[in-house]
């Protein structure tokens, strides 16, 4: 089936089998490999992308279901080559990762939170990333990264890009 | 972990969805995909055709019909979670929504999907049973209504005909001024499916005595249980923990609790009492806060 | 640059250079690498815990679209050498695909190769295999007793059964007024990285090279691959620049690699196997230790423990692998931080019809620490002593280091008492007890958890010759090559993969420190296995010591060379030259100097200005053995295991709702001493991650089997990894006792947190339930199980 996708504000037409998950479509067809497979059954969150600004699991969507919505992947978050978004930079500042496998998804989940709420409490941050499993960090430096980014964004008074 | 191959259709309306179901025994509806997706990935479900109802116009809504709040089947869970009407008139549903999976699963998962899936641990299923919601499906161009308590037949088994499509759930609104709700669940990790859950909705008179109560237990048995005997006995009563515990114990004494990897039947049976008492206590307190 | 001196970059709170690529999704993970024309493998797995494979019918599968090949065990075993195992157990052979008999549910029986992974899975379902189910055994005690045999040819289920006696155990026992004996169990869990194991192999028959991209963390990977495939090691090129999505020990997909390596050679196309989560959990052979400990201690009225007898029975699963060695490594810290004078240690590894084990974070030390710490707690309770006081009394004191323990390892350094003091101060120990008692008074079960544990670091091979005398490997190496090119930029090369430990940052920091240049200006790259120096990969908490050490020595040699060039060119003795910020000057006449650019130019172009006989160019390799390594065990099994010993002291408060049995960590303070910290962000992350993993092992994670021998916790709905909700804030108190054995005084921290968290949680839960008269002696302590125990105890008390 042909499906037209809006990914990181660019249109792509791809020919897919209905059974192809959005995750595999992004990775295999569009070479956007920042979304990762961790479990492929909806639990770990490593495949998180934004659909119309909300964090969703791309392993639980089929590519054929993804037309007509705006998809944002981690590749769409950095402002330009070599540049980092405030969240990405905050993750580097606190070292909110180790192996980096859960990281793009974690950042997107955090992005979805901060685009609605730039003053999240610790509980709100924890809840927003509780569907994303990180095996490396124990989460402390991730939570700090998100809090730091929120603080900087508030300082900037600059709304986060959707 | 790739699903078996299938065809994909996106019907224009619910009757076309039913027709597609009728035309192919192997066809299945997909709404949010948060349950069907994992099952298909593990090939525990292998539909020949997926009928995607998520974009059917007019199936996603929250509507105030006075005595009832009606929720369209494809309404996403996060929409219900944040809906002011639900908060105001269906406090019990509003209360449980944050417990339904994670932010990311609620962004896709639907209310109808949760109901049709019929997991006895599902919070939305528990609320539907506890409040006595009416579920409405379409089948062969006709609508049919059924009480939630008759809809759920066993774990993941419902009365929905194979060719039918759930259209909406009608949740009764309690008109009393002082209505309070309570919900408790226990699981290993905070966002997992519950081992046992309890929901309570209670209306109080000006003296703090119960005028009406609805109490339900989820996840302990094959389908959620309504503790009507407890609810009846609470009428005219202020909260008395010891008495409530006795009532709940008596009501749950004969249940056939489920056992699995995570919790024994004894655990479920015993903790169901605790959960019920706590939910009822919270509901009293919540109601008492209201003017 | 002495140990006590101030560092310029070491210990400073610098960013981790690897992070930049990960935050933008530009990591280079195994699944991201897709050679042209690659084919995909899916596996057919055995549905029985034990079964004879009667027949395999591939016809239907081969007729399906896109299917290239179906491989079965007989063909693979015929064409390859048996996989290497650590112990000398020739009658327990292991192949990537089961040969004639499958020995656990989920074991790989056949492999399908197809144009896509989905097509391969379709065809895998169509491979028809007839099985004849066989009797099976799951329980370690039963397996040890005999009866059902997992490997008939081995004539027993025992792979290893050695008893070591170090010191006068019986004498110390009979001289002690008190004895205590109990059994504690460590349940089957593992590290379960979010990335499964993945490998792509591509055979080039014209160049005769097998290229391998894998998410690997394994010593001896290229050589074992080559040996199994019967090709020279110089024909195997493992690409170490693949980012590994977490490992913590288990990413050792040797069977996966031999399988795809063979298939690529057989089919002449690149072949890849990216495990899915089911393949990973059931048949990826990455489960961790499952151990029953019987511990007996002899002690006096003061609580001084004189002697210990420990029997550790480990259920290693159906095949040997390296896992039995996990009983060997703890020999190096068998007495923990305590002065126990004599020890008897019986190490038993048995095979059962469960999934195969792999190395797990700390290589068996965390279970052993748990057993020791549970025992110390029980001794304190028996004597009515404070659980911290008893530890203080038994602990090695700062002034007693270096300290030789009965099993032959010398602990390098430590200051345990000070770390404890710091933690108690941070926690406000008195207040913590008051808070526990307040919770108790309010009807909650509350307990304080304590654990004092060691992290042996600097990973060495001594457990190999200890448990298998046929292995003469007495030490392991690590290496670094540093080159300064002809325009003066610095490139350091490391020789293994990483899985989030920040090794590029480590090397950059060390090289920057030594050469006095901005670490960010030091390029760090990874060789592939055909142009690499020896490395034994990031196991055994060794890289800060070993890679850091190798980088130090290589950089130091370059610095010396630059100094020698300057001295020669300035015509002064080398002792008069001072090196500063990359330039060299004559200390007697400071304006006589040679700049970095000048020195580089001499080395690369003005060769005539080099000292006579000096090698031109600026490139140095350093290969470093493990400090204190290289010794063979004595006849009674004494050997220096790892060189450096980090210390951690955990203190926590846990509350348990008595009606539910759900433990909640209210406060968590850890004191941590890993010597000189090279990068604070990295060390903190390791510790926090280790604690989270320990919380999982203690409370949530278990590869549970049902009575039919099937793994029931085989996906992420049932195998419960802690989420952000389950990991509380943790306060870390640092202390630095430098190691005298390492270049900056650093020790390892790659396993920190995990070494003591399970012990501390078990301690807290037991403190909480003790008033009910019950003891919880097996991990994980699952909510409902604990709830049921509490309920039974309360019923009894009523
Ligand atoms: C990690 C994770 C955690 C979760 N935790 C919870 C939890 O704590 N509590 C909880 O309740 N749920 C939980 N869920 C499941 C929940 O997210 C699902 O949304 C819900 O169970 C199904 O809704 P859906 O819209 O996704 O349905 P789908 O997956 O699309 O469909 C589910 C089933 O219902 C059928 N169906 C759906 N809609 C209709 C319709 N209108 N008419 C006829 N048939 C229909 C489908 O054919 C299918 O059989 C979790 C899911 C995940 C992945
Ligand atoms: S890969 Fe999608 S949730 Fe794990
Ligand atoms: S950084 Fe490795 S899983 Fe999160």
PDB file of C-alpha atoms in Angstrom, chain A residues 17 19 27-28 33-34 36-41 43-44 46 74-75 78 82-84 88-89 91-104 107 122 126-127 129-130 132-141 144 152, chain C residues 15-16 19-20 22-26 29 31-32 118-119 122 190-196 244-246 248 272 276-277 361 499-500 681-682 684-686 688-690 692-693 701 715-717 719 721-725 727-729:
ATOM      1  CA  UNK A  17       2.989  -3.889   3.504  1.00  0.00           C
ATOM      2  CA  UNK A  19       1.988  -5.261   8.596  1.00  0.00           C
ATOM      3  CA  UNK A  27      14.041   2.696  10.322  1.00  0.00           C
ATOM      4  CA  UNK A  28      14.068   0.508   7.247  1.00  0.00           C
ATOM      5  CA  UNK A  33      17.252   5.017  12.852  1.00  0.00           C
ATOM      6  CA  UNK A  34      16.944   7.175  15.953  1.00  0.00           C
ATOM      7  CA  UNK A  36      14.856   1.972  18.432  1.00  0.00           C
ATOM      8  CA  UNK A  37      13.256  -1.402  18.930  1.00  0.00           C
ATOM      9  CA  UNK A  38      13.467  -2.611  22.490  1.00  0.00           C
ATOM     10  CA  UNK A  39      10.567  -4.975  22.908  1.00  0.00           C
ATOM     11  CA  UNK A  40       8.267  -4.481  19.913  1.00  0.00           C
ATOM     12  CA  UNK A  41       5.332  -5.163  22.183  1.00  0.00           C
ATOM     13  CA  UNK A  43       6.294  -1.866  27.027  1.00  0.00           C
ATOM     14  CA  UNK A  44       9.779  -0.379  26.907  1.00  0.00           C
ATOM     15  CA  UNK A  46      12.394   2.809  23.103  1.00  0.00           C
ATOM     16  CA  UNK A  74      14.479  12.515  17.213  1.00  0.00           C
ATOM     17  CA  UNK A  75      16.029  13.493  13.894  1.00  0.00           C
ATOM     18  CA  UNK A  78      17.888  19.211  16.547  1.00  0.00           C
ATOM     19  CA  UNK A  82      25.739  19.880  14.938  1.00  0.00           C
ATOM     20  CA  UNK A  83      23.192  21.827  16.941  1.00  0.00           C
ATOM     21  CA  UNK A  84      21.197  20.618  19.908  1.00  0.00           C
ATOM     22  CA  UNK A  88      19.213  17.511  23.978  1.00  0.00           C
ATOM     23  CA  UNK A  89      21.767  19.875  25.416  1.00  0.00           C
ATOM     24  CA  UNK A  91      20.751  15.594  28.526  1.00  0.00           C
ATOM     25  CA  UNK A  92      24.399  16.154  27.638  1.00  0.00           C
ATOM     26  CA  UNK A  93      24.875  18.525  30.555  1.00  0.00           C
ATOM     27  CA  UNK A  94      23.654  16.071  33.182  1.00  0.00           C
ATOM     28  CA  UNK A  95      24.785  12.960  31.297  1.00  0.00           C
ATOM     29  CA  UNK A  96      21.219  11.701  31.245  1.00  0.00           C
ATOM     30  CA  UNK A  97      22.162   8.491  29.490  1.00  0.00           C
ATOM     31  CA  UNK A  98      24.811   5.845  29.188  1.00  0.00           C
ATOM     32  CA  UNK A  99      24.439   3.501  26.249  1.00  0.00           C
ATOM     33  CA  UNK A 100      22.135   5.934  24.480  1.00  0.00           C
ATOM     34  CA  UNK A 101      19.691   3.290  23.354  1.00  0.00           C
ATOM     35  CA  UNK A 102      16.654   4.622  25.230  1.00  0.00           C
ATOM     36  CA  UNK A 103      17.779   8.218  24.857  1.00  0.00           C
ATOM     37  CA  UNK A 104      16.012   9.464  21.704  1.00  0.00           C
ATOM     38  CA  UNK A 107      14.008  12.965  24.955  1.00  0.00           C
ATOM     39  CA  UNK A 122       9.546  15.835  39.871  1.00  0.00           C
ATOM     40  CA  UNK A 126       8.801  10.807  36.512  1.00  0.00           C
ATOM     41  CA  UNK A 127       5.308  10.034  35.334  1.00  0.00           C
ATOM     42  CA  UNK A 129       8.954   9.039  31.397  1.00  0.00           C
ATOM     43  CA  UNK A 130       7.590   6.097  33.355  1.00  0.00           C
ATOM     44  CA  UNK A 132      10.208   4.528  28.925  1.00  0.00           C
ATOM     45  CA  UNK A 133      12.523   1.981  30.446  1.00  0.00           C
ATOM     46  CA  UNK A 134      16.165   2.868  30.846  1.00  0.00           C
ATOM     47  CA  UNK A 135      18.356   0.067  32.031  1.00  0.00           C
ATOM     48  CA  UNK A 136      21.538   2.091  32.341  1.00  0.00           C
ATOM     49  CA  UNK A 137      21.006   5.205  34.358  1.00  0.00           C
ATOM     50  CA  UNK A 138      18.586   4.608  37.202  1.00  0.00           C
ATOM     51  CA  UNK A 139      16.825   7.711  35.821  1.00  0.00           C
ATOM     52  CA  UNK A 140      18.297  10.296  38.215  1.00  0.00           C
ATOM     53  CA  UNK A 141      20.329  12.146  35.606  1.00  0.00           C
ATOM     54  CA  UNK A 144      17.659  16.202  36.215  1.00  0.00           C
ATOM     55  CA  UNK A 152      16.213  26.921  30.696  1.00  0.00           C
TER      56      UNK A 152
ATOM     57  CA  UNK C  15      30.615  16.399  29.714  1.00  0.00           C
ATOM     58  CA  UNK C  16      30.694  12.927  28.266  1.00  0.00           C
ATOM     59  CA  UNK C  19      26.441  11.789  24.529  1.00  0.00           C
ATOM     60  CA  UNK C  20      26.243  14.163  21.585  1.00  0.00           C
ATOM     61  CA  UNK C  22      23.046   9.686  21.212  1.00  0.00           C
ATOM     62  CA  UNK C  23      20.852  12.689  21.938  1.00  0.00           C
ATOM     63  CA  UNK C  24      20.305  13.240  18.241  1.00  0.00           C
ATOM     64  CA  UNK C  25      19.648   9.598  17.447  1.00  0.00           C
ATOM     65  CA  UNK C  26      22.946   9.109  15.662  1.00  0.00           C
ATOM     66  CA  UNK C  29      23.841   0.367  16.903  1.00  0.00           C
ATOM     67  CA  UNK C  31      20.485  -2.910  13.991  1.00  0.00           C
ATOM     68  CA  UNK C  32      21.380   0.369  12.275  1.00  0.00           C
ATOM     69  CA  UNK C 118       8.856 -10.854   8.684  1.00  0.00           C
ATOM     70  CA  UNK C 119       9.208 -13.410   5.884  1.00  0.00           C
ATOM     71  CA  UNK C 122       6.493 -16.596   8.491  1.00  0.00           C
ATOM     72  CA  UNK C 190      19.690 -10.810  34.456  1.00  0.00           C
ATOM     73  CA  UNK C 191      20.787  -7.483  33.100  1.00  0.00           C
ATOM     74  CA  UNK C 192      18.272  -7.435  30.234  1.00  0.00           C
ATOM     75  CA  UNK C 193      19.529  -4.503  28.173  1.00  0.00           C
ATOM     76  CA  UNK C 194      16.911  -2.558  26.221  1.00  0.00           C
ATOM     77  CA  UNK C 195      18.723  -3.421  23.024  1.00  0.00           C
ATOM     78  CA  UNK C 196      18.616  -7.152  22.354  1.00  0.00           C
ATOM     79  CA  UNK C 244      26.208  -1.338  22.207  1.00  0.00           C
ATOM     80  CA  UNK C 245      22.770  -0.587  23.618  1.00  0.00           C
ATOM     81  CA  UNK C 246      23.516  -1.749  27.120  1.00  0.00           C
ATOM     82  CA  UNK C 248      26.305  -5.070  31.802  1.00  0.00           C
ATOM     83  CA  UNK C 272      21.943 -10.743  10.168  1.00  0.00           C
ATOM     84  CA  UNK C 276      13.479 -10.133  19.043  1.00  0.00           C
ATOM     85  CA  UNK C 277      12.540  -9.891  22.680  1.00  0.00           C
ATOM     86  CA  UNK C 361      27.226  -7.337  36.121  1.00  0.00           C
ATOM     87  CA  UNK C 499      28.054  -0.132  26.050  1.00  0.00           C
ATOM     88  CA  UNK C 500      27.617   3.233  27.682  1.00  0.00           C
ATOM     89  CA  UNK C 681      29.075  12.262  35.828  1.00  0.00           C
ATOM     90  CA  UNK C 682      29.972   8.798  34.636  1.00  0.00           C
ATOM     91  CA  UNK C 684      27.409   8.763  39.420  1.00  0.00           C
ATOM     92  CA  UNK C 685      25.496   7.303  36.503  1.00  0.00           C
ATOM     93  CA  UNK C 686      27.069   3.894  36.983  1.00  0.00           C
ATOM     94  CA  UNK C 688      22.618   5.027  40.091  1.00  0.00           C
ATOM     95  CA  UNK C 689      22.135   2.548  37.284  1.00  0.00           C
ATOM     96  CA  UNK C 690      23.586  -0.225  39.395  1.00  0.00           C
ATOM     97  CA  UNK C 692      18.243   0.576  39.882  1.00  0.00           C
ATOM     98  CA  UNK C 693      19.342  -2.790  38.557  1.00  0.00           C
ATOM     99  CA  UNK C 701      12.769  -9.324  38.146  1.00  0.00           C
ATOM    100  CA  UNK C 715       8.299 -10.685  27.732  1.00  0.00           C
ATOM    101  CA  UNK C 716       8.327  -7.214  29.237  1.00  0.00           C
ATOM    102  CA  UNK C 717       4.795  -7.529  30.593  1.00  0.00           C
ATOM    103  CA  UNK C 719       9.642  -9.669  33.399  1.00  0.00           C
ATOM    104  CA  UNK C 721      12.226  -3.876  34.778  1.00  0.00           C
ATOM    105  CA  UNK C 722      12.065  -0.946  37.187  1.00  0.00           C
ATOM    106  CA  UNK C 723      10.629   2.204  35.640  1.00  0.00           C
ATOM    107  CA  UNK C 724      11.245   5.736  36.844  1.00  0.00           C
ATOM    108  CA  UNK C 725       8.426   5.200  39.333  1.00  0.00           C
ATOM    109  CA  UNK C 727      13.641   4.026  41.499  1.00  0.00           C
ATOM    110  CA  UNK C 728      13.682   6.504  44.379  1.00  0.00           C
ATOM    111  CA  UNK C 729      16.002   9.478  44.653  1.00  0.00           C
TER     112      UNK C 729
END
